[in-house]
Coordinates of C-alpha atoms in Angstrom, one line a residue:
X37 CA 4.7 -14.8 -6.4
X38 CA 7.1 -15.7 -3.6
X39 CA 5.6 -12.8 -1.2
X40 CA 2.7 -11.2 -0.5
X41 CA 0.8 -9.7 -3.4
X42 CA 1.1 -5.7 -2.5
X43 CA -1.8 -2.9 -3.6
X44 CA 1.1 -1.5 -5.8
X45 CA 1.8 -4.6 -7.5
X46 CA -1.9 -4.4 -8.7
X47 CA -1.6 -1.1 -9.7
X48 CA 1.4 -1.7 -11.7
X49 CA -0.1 -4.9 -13.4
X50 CA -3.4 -2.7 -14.5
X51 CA -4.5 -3.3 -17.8
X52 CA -1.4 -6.1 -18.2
X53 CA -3.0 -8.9 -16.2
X54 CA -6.3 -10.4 -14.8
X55 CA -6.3 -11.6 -11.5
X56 CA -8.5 -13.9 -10.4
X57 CA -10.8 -12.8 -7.1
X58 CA -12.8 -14.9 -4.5
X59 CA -14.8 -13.6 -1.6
X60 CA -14.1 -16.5 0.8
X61 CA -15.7 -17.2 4.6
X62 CA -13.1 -19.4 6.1
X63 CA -9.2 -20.5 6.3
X64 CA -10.1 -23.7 4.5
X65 CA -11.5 -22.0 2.1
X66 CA -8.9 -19.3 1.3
X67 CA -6.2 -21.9 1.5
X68 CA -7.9 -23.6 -1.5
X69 CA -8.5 -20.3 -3.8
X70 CA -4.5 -20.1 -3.5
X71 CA -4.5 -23.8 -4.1
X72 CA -5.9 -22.9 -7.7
X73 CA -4.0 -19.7 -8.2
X74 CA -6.6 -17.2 -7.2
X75 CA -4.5 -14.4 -5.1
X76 CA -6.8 -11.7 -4.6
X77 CA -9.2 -12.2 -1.5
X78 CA -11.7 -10.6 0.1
X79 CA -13.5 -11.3 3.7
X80 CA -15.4 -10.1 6.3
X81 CA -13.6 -8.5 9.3
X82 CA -15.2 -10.8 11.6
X83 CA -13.4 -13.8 13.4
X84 CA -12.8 -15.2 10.1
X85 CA -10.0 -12.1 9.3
X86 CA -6.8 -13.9 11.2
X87 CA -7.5 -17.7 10.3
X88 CA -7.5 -16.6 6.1
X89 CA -4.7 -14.7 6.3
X90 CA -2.9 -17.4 8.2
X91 CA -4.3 -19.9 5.4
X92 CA -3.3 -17.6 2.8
X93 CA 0.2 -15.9 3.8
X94 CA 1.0 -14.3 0.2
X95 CA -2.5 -13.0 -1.2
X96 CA -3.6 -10.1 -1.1
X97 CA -6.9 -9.7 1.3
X98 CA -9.3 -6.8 1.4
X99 CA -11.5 -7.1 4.3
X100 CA -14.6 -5.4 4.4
X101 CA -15.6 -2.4 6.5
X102 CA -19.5 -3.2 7.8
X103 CA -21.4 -0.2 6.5
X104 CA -22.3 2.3 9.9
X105 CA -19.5 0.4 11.8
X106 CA -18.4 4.1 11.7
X107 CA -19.8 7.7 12.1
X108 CA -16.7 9.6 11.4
X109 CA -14.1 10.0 9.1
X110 CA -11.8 9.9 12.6
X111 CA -13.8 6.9 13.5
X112 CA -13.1 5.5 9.8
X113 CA -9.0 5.9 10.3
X114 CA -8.8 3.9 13.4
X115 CA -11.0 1.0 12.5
X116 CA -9.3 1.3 9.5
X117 CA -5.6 0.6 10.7
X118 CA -7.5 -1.6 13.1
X119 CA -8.2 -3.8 10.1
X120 CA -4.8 -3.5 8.6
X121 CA -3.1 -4.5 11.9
X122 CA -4.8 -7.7 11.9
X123 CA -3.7 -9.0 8.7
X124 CA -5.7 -7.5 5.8
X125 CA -4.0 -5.1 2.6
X126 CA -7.1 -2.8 2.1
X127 CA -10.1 -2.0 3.4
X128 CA -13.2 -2.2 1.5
X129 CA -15.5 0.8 2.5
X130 CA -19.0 1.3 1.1
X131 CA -19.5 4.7 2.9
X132 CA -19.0 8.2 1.3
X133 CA -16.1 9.6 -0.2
X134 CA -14.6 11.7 2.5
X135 CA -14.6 8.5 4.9
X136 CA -12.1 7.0 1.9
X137 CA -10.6 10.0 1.6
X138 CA -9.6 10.3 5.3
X139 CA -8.6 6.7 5.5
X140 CA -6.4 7.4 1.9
X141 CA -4.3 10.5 3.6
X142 CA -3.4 8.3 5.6
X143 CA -1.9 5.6 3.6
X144 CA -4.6 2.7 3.9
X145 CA -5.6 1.2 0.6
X146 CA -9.2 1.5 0.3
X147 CA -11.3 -0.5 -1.9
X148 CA -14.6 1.5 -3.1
X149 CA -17.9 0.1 -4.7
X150 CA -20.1 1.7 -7.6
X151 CA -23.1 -0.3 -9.1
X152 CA -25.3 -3.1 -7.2
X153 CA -23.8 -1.5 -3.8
X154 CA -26.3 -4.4 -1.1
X155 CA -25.6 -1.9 1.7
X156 CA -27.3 0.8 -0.2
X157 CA -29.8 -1.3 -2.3
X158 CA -32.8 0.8 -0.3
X159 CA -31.7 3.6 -2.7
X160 CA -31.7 1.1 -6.1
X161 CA -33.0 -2.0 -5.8
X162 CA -31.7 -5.2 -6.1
X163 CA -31.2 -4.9 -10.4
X164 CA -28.6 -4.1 -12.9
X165 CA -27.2 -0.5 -12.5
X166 CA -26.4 1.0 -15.5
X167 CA -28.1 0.5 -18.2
X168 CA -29.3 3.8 -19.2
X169 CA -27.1 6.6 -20.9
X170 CA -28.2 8.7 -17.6
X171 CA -27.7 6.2 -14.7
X172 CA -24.5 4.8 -16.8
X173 CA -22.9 8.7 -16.5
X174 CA -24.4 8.5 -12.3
X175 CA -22.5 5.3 -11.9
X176 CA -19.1 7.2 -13.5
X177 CA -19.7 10.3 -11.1
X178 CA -19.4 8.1 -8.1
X179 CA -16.5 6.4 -9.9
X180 CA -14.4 10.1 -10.1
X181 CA -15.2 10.9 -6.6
X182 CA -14.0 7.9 -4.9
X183 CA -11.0 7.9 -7.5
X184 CA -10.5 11.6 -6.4
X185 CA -10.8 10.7 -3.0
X186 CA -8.1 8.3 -3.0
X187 CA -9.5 5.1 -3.3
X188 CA -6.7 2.6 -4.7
X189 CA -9.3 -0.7 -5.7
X190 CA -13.2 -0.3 -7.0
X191 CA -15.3 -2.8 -7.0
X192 CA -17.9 -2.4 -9.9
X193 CA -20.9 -5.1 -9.3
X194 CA -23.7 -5.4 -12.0
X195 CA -23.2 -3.0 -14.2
X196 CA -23.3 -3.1 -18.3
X197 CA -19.9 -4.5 -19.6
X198 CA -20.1 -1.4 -21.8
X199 CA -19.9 0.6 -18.8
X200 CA -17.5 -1.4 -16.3
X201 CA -14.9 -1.4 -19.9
X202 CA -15.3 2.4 -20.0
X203 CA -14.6 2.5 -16.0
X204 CA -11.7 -0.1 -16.0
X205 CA -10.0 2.4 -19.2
X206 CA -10.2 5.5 -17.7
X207 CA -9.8 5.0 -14.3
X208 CA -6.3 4.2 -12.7
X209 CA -7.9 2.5 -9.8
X210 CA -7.8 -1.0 -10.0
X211 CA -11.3 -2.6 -11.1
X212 CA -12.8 -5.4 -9.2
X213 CA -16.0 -6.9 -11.6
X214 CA -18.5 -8.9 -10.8
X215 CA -21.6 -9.4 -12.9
X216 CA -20.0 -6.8 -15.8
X217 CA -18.6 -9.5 -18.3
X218 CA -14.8 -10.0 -18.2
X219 CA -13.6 -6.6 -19.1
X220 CA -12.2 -5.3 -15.1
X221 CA -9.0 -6.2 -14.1
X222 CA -10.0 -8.6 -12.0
X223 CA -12.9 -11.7 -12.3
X224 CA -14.7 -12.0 -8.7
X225 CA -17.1 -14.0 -7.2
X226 CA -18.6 -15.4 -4.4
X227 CA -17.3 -18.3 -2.5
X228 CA -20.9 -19.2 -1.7
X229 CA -21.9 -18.8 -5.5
X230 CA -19.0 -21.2 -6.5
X231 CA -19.7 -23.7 -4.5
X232 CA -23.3 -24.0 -4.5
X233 CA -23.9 -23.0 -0.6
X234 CA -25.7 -19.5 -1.2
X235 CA -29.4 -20.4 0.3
X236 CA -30.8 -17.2 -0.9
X237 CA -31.9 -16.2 -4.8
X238 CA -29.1 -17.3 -7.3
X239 CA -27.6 -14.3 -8.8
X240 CA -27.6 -14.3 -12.7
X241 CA -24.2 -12.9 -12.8
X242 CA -22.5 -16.3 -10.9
X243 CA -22.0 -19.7 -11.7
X244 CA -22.1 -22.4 -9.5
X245 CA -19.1 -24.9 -9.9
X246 CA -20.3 -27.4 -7.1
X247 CA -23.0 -28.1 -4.6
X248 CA -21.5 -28.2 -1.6
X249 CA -24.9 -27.8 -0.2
X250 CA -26.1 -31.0 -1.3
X251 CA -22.6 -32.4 0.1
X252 CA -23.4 -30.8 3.6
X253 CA -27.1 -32.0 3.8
X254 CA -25.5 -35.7 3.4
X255 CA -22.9 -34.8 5.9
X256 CA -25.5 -33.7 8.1
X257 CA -27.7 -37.1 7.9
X258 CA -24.4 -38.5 8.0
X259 CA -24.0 -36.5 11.6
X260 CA -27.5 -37.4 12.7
X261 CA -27.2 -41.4 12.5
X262 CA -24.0 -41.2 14.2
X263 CA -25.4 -39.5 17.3
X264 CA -28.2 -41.5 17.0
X265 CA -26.0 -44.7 16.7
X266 CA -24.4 -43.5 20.0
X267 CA -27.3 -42.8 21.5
X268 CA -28.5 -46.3 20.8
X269 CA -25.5 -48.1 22.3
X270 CA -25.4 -46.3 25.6
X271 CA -29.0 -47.2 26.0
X272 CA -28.7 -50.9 25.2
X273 CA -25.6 -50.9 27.0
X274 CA -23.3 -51.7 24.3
X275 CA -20.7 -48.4 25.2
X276 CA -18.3 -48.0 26.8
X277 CA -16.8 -51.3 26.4
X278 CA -14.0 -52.4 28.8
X279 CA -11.9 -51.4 26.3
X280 CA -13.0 -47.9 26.8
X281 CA -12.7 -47.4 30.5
X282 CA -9.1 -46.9 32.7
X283 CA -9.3 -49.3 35.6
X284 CA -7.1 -49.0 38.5
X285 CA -3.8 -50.7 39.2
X286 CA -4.3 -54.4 40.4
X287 CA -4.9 -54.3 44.2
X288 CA -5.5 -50.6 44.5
X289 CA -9.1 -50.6 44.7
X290 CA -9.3 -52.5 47.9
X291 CA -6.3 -49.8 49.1
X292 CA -7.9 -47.0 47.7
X293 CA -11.3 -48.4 49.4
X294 CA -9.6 -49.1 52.7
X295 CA -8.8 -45.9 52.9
X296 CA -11.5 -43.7 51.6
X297 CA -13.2 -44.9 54.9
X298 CA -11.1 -42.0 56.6
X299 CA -12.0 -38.8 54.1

């Protein structure tokens, strides 16, 4: 697209077209999602907000909302436009519905979450979510109140693909899956899971297309003999080399000298 990818344009491409969807950490690494086509970003609203949405100008960004940043619907709204004004198209908000629902009146795209939810795993567990007739039909409650609340994106995470299909069918929200097959309108991972740097339990529901782990531990060795390298020269004398130091003009020490007697 030749402008920035709107919450409507999602809306209206619902069931027509899968987007592609990357969590990302950093400018460099939202300007390579758009690199390979992948529009649809999320983030953190931390100092990394302004640098990926200067890296990625046309995508469309949900930033996340961190869960008990706020204690008030009221309290919801202004952080809310708060995240809007500095670059971001929704906000994603794991809190209850009526802190969507006041955000909603007021015109800001919010993106909910149903399934694996980490900021209520206390509740759940760290496990699929779903896979009983009875926790299936909990999971599609939740689903109805944040749709009735307002909520314009859902992000379903871990649930059965039988489940996220019936969601993504019914609902006219637009469906964000991860972990639930390839049936929600848009595929999403992990930055961290694609590129191999997530230093905690690998999640089943990812794939890891590189290792930029091992990549930094080389870069980091790499780092190491180079300050030791330094370190090594200054002590045997080696740097700075005349080549590295400014000298004064011919003649100007002995001036400079002459009258430094006098300061």
């Amino acid at each position: 697209m030749k402008r920035r990818v709107s919450v409507h344009d999602l809306i209206a491409a619902k069931g027509q077209r899968k987007w592609l969807q990357v969590h990302v950490d950093s400018g460099a690494e939202a300007a390579a999602a758009v690199a390979a086509g992948i529009l649809i970003l999320s983030c953190e609203p931390d100092h990394t907000l302004e640098p990926i949405r200067a890296a990625a100008p046309l995508a469309f960004v949900s930033a996340g909302m961190p869960h008990g940043m706020v204690s008030s619907p009221d309290e919801a709204i202004r952080e809310g436009f708060r995240i809007l004004k500095r670059g971001a198209d929704a906000v994603y908000c794991s809190h209850s519905p009526r802190f969507i629902e006041a955000m909603a009146r007021e015109g800001i795209p919010v993106t909910g979450h149903v399934g694996l939810v980490p900021n209520l795993a206390a509740w759940t567990g760290f496990r699929a979510i779903g896979k009983t007739a009875e926790e299936a039909l909990a999971v599609l409650r939740k689903v109805k109140d944040l749709e009735n609340a307002g909520a314009a994106c859902i992000e379903v995470e871990v649930v059965p693909v039988e489940l996220a299909d019936h969601i993504t069918r019914t609902t006219p929200m637009v469906t964000m899956g991860m972990g639930c097959g390839d049936v929600c309108d848009t595929q999403y991972l992990f930055s961290s899971d694609v590129l191999g740097t997530n230093t905690g339990h690998y999640p089943r529901h990812s794939k890891k297309y590189a290792d930029f782990a091992a990549l930094e531990a080389e870069m980091q060795a790499k780092r190491v003999a180079a300050f030791r390298a330094f370190a090594e020269d200054v002590g045997a004398g080696h740097y700075p080399e005349p080549r590295h130091e400014v000298r004064m003009d011919p003649g100007q020490h002995d001036e400079f000298q002459k009258r430094a007697r006098s300061v």
